[in-house]
XYZ file of C-alpha atoms in Angstrom:
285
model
C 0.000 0.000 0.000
C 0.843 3.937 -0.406
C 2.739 5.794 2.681
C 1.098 7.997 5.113
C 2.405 10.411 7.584
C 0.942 9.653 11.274
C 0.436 12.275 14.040
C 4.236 12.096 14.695
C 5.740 12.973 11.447
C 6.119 9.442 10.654
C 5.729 7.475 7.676
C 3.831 4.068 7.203
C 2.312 2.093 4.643
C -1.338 2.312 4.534
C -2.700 -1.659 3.568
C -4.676 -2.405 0.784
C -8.893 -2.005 1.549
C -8.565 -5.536 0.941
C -6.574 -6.753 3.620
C -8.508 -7.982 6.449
C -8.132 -5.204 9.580
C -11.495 -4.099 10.523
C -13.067 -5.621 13.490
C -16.922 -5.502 12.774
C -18.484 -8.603 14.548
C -17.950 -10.337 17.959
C -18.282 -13.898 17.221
C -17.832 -16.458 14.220
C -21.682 -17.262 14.543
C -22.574 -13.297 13.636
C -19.456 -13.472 10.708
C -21.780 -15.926 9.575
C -23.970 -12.632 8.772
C -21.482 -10.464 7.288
C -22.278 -8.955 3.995
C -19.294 -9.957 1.497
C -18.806 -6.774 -0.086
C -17.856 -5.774 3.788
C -15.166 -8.785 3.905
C -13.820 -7.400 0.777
C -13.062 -3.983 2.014
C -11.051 -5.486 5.147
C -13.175 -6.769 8.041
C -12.021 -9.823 9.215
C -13.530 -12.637 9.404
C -13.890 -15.141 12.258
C -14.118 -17.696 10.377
C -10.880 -17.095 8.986
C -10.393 -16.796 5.312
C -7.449 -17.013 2.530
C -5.406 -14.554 1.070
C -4.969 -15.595 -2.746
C -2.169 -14.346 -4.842
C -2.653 -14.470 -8.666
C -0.050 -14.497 -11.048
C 2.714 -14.621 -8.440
C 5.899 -14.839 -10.876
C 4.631 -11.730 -12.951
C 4.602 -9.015 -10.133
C 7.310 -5.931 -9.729
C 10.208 -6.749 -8.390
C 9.599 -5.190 -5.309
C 6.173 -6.661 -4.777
C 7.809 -10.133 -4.938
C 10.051 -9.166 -2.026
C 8.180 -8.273 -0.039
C 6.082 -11.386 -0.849
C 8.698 -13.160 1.430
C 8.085 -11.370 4.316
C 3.994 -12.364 4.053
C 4.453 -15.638 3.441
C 7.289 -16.356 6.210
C 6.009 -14.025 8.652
C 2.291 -13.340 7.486
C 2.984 -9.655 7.962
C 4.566 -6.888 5.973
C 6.133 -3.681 7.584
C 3.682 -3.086 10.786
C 0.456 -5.027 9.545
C -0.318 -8.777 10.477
C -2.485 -10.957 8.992
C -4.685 -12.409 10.789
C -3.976 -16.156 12.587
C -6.937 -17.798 11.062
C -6.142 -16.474 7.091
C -3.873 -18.921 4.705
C -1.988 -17.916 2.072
C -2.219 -19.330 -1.215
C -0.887 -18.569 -4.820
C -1.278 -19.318 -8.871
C 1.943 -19.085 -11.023
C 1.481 -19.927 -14.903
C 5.544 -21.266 -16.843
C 6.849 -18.822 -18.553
C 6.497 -20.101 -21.843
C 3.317 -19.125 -22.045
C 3.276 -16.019 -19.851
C 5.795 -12.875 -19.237
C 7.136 -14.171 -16.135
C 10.033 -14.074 -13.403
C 11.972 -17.155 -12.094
C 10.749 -18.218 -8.914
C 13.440 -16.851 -6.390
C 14.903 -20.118 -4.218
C 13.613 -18.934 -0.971
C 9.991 -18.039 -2.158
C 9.882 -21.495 -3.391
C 11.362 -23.497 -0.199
C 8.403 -21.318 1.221
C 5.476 -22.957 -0.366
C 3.386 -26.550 -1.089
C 3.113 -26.640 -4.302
C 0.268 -28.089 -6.380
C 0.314 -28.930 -9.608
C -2.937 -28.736 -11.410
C -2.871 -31.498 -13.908
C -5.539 -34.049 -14.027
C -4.963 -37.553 -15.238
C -6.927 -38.752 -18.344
C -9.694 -41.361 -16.339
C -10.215 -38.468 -13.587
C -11.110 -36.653 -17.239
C -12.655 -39.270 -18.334
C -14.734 -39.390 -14.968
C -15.754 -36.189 -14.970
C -16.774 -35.380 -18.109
C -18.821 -38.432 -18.133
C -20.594 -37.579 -15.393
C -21.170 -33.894 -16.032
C -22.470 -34.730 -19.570
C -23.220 -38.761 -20.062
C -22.520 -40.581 -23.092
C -21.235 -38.548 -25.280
C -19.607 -39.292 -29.026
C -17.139 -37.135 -28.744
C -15.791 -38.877 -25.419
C -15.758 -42.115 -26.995
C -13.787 -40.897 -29.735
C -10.921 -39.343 -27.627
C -11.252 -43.027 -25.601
C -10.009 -45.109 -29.295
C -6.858 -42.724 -28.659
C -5.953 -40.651 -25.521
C -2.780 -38.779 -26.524
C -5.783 -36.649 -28.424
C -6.601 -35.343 -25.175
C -3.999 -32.594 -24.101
C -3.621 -32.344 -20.552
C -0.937 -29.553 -20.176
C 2.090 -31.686 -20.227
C 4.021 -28.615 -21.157
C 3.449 -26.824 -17.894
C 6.395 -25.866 -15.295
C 8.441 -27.932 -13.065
C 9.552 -26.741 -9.442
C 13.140 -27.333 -9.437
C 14.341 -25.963 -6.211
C 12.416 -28.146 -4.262
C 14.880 -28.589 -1.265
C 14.475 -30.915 1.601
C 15.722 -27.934 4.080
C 15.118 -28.356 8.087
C 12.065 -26.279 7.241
C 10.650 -27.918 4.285
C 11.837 -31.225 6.319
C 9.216 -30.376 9.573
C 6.621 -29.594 6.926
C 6.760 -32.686 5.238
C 6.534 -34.596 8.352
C 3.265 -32.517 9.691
C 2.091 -33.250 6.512
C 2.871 -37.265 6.320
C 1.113 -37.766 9.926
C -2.290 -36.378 8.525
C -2.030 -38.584 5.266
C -0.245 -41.645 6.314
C -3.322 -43.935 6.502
C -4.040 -43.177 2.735
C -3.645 -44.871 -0.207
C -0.123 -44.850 -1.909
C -1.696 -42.672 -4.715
C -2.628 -39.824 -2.463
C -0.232 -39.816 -0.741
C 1.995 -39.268 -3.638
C 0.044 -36.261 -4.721
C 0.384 -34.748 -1.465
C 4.209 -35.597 -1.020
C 5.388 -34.168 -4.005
C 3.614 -30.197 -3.232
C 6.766 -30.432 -0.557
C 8.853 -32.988 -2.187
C 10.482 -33.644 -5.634
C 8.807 -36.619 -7.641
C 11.708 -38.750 -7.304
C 12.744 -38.257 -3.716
C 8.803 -39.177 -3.065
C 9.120 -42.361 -5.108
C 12.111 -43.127 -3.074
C 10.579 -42.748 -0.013
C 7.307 -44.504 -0.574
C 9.248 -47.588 -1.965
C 10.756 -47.595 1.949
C 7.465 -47.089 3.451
C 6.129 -49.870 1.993
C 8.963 -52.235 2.018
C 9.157 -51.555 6.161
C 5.210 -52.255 6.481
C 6.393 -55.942 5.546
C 8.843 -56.130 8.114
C 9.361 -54.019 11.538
C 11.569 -54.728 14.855
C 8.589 -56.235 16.721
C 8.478 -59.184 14.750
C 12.273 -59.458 14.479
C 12.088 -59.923 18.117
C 9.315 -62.557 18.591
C 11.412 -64.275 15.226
C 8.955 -63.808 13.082
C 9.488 -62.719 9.532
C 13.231 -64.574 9.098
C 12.468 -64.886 5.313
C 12.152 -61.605 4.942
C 14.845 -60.333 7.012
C 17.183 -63.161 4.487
C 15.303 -61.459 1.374
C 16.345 -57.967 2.498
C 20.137 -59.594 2.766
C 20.678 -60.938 -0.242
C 18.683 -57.775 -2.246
C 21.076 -55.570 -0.030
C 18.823 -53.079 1.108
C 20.770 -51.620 3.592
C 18.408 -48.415 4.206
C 15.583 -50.843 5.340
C 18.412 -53.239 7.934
C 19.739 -50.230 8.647
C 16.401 -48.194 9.925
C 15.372 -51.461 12.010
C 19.033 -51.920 13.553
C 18.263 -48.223 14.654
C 14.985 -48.976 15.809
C 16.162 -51.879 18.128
C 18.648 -49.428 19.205
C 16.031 -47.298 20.514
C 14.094 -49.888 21.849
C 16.819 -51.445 23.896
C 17.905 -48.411 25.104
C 14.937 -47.892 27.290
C 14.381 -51.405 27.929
C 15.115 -52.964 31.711
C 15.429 -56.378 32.840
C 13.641 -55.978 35.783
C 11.296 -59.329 35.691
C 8.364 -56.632 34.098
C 8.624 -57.352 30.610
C 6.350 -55.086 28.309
C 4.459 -55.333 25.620
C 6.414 -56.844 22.971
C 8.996 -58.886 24.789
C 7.093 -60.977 28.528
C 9.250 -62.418 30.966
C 8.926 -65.600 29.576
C 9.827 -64.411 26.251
C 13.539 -62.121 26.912
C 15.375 -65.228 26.728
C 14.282 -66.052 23.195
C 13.912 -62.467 22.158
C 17.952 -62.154 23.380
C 18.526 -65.004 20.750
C 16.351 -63.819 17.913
C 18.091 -60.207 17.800
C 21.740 -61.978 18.076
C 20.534 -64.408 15.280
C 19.071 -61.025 13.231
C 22.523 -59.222 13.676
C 24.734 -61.987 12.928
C 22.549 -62.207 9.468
C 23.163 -58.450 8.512
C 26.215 -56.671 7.545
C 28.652 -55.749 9.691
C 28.821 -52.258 8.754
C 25.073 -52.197 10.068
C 25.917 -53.895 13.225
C 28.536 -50.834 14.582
C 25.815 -48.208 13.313
């Protein structure tokens, strides 16, 4: 927004009408009530709202830094937005548009979502929004007819910084009980495709296997399988979780629930028999 002078001979920046500042209602059940053209000129909203920034690689140079300081910080110069207001964006690639490249920090900043349907979600929905239709059954004989925007932009500064890193994890304990498609899609707003691929081909190959079962000697076939393939990352990650384990662990005639008294004894033998089958590099780790 433009500068003002205050009462002390001072400048600030007067924000947009649009920003919400205004306090107008008491309670989320009255914003319920509230006219839109008065959320548009700046009351806030209980119910929290988002803050959507078009075209976000074609602004002024100095709109796009200060960009950084709203979507770190959610505030630029003396005005805060709101706690209960997201932020969210629309880029177009620039071989299409007049556009700037995306600076590394804005980008480590952001989820981002790539709007590209696959052909049967196409399929789906135009079937259902219209029926039969000829034209859909001709574009089914041969599906490369059907363009789908495989010339849009890749995001290739996707880094998996400490901050990026927390994100991703927030964002895999909300998801992890999905299906492996989802939570693909969802993975790779924070994460590049290939890292994702990489990660969900561990995921899955340690839901076949974990240090529970190592230590009531179950799964032996696939603890040889992982040996001879040498997947190190996977002996590796349950070698550290035994660590943990046992590092809490006390013989004190309790037991818990994975290893009973009864059991230590043969749980002793199936972890010696589990580390004598791995590498030895893994065993000093």
């Amino acid at each position: 927004g433009l500068y003002q002078i205050d009462e002390d001979g001072r400048t600030t920046n007067c924000p947009p009408n649009w920003l919400p500042y205004k306090t107008e209602v008491a309670d989320k059940k009255s914003a319920n009530k509230v006219a839109l053209e008065k959320i548009v000129k700046g009351v806030i909203n209980p119910n929290g709202g988002i803050i959507f920034l078009d075209e976000i690689n074609r602004g002024h140079e100095d709109i796009r830094q200060s960009l950084y300081q709203l979507v770190n910080k959610k505030e630029i110069h003396t005005y805060k937005l709101p706690e209960n207001y997201s932020i969210v964006a629309a880029a177009n690639p620039s071989n299409s548009y007049e556009t700037y490249e995306f600076d590394k920090a804005l980008v480590n900043r952001f989820a981002w979502v790539k709007f590209q349907p696959e052909v049967a979600e196409t399929f789906e929905y135009l079937t259902n929004k219209h029926g039969g239709n000829a034209i859909l059954d001709w574009l089914k004989t041969d599906k490369a007819l059907l363009d789908l925007g495989d010339d849009d932009f890749e995001i290739d500064d996707m880094l998996l910084s400490p901050r990026m890193t927390e994100n991703a994890i927030l964002l895999y304990n909300e998801i992890k009980s999905e299906d492996k498609v989802t939570k693909r899609k969802f993975l790779e707003a924070l994460i590049q495709k290939e890292k994702v691929q990489s990660f969900l081909a561990f995921e899955e190959e340690l839901q076949h296997v974990n240090f529970k079962e190592i230590l009531q000697g179950k799964k032996q076939e696939k603890v040889k399988q992982l040996v001879r393939d040498n997947r190190v990352d996977i002996i590796s990650t349950l070698t550290l979780h035994l660590a943990e384990y046992f590092s809490t662990y006390s013989f004190d005639g309790k037991g818990d629930e994975i290893i009973k008294k009864d059991k230590e004894n043969e749980a002793v033998k199936n972890l010696t028999d589990f580390m004598l089958a791995t590498p030895a590099e893994i065993n000093t780790v």
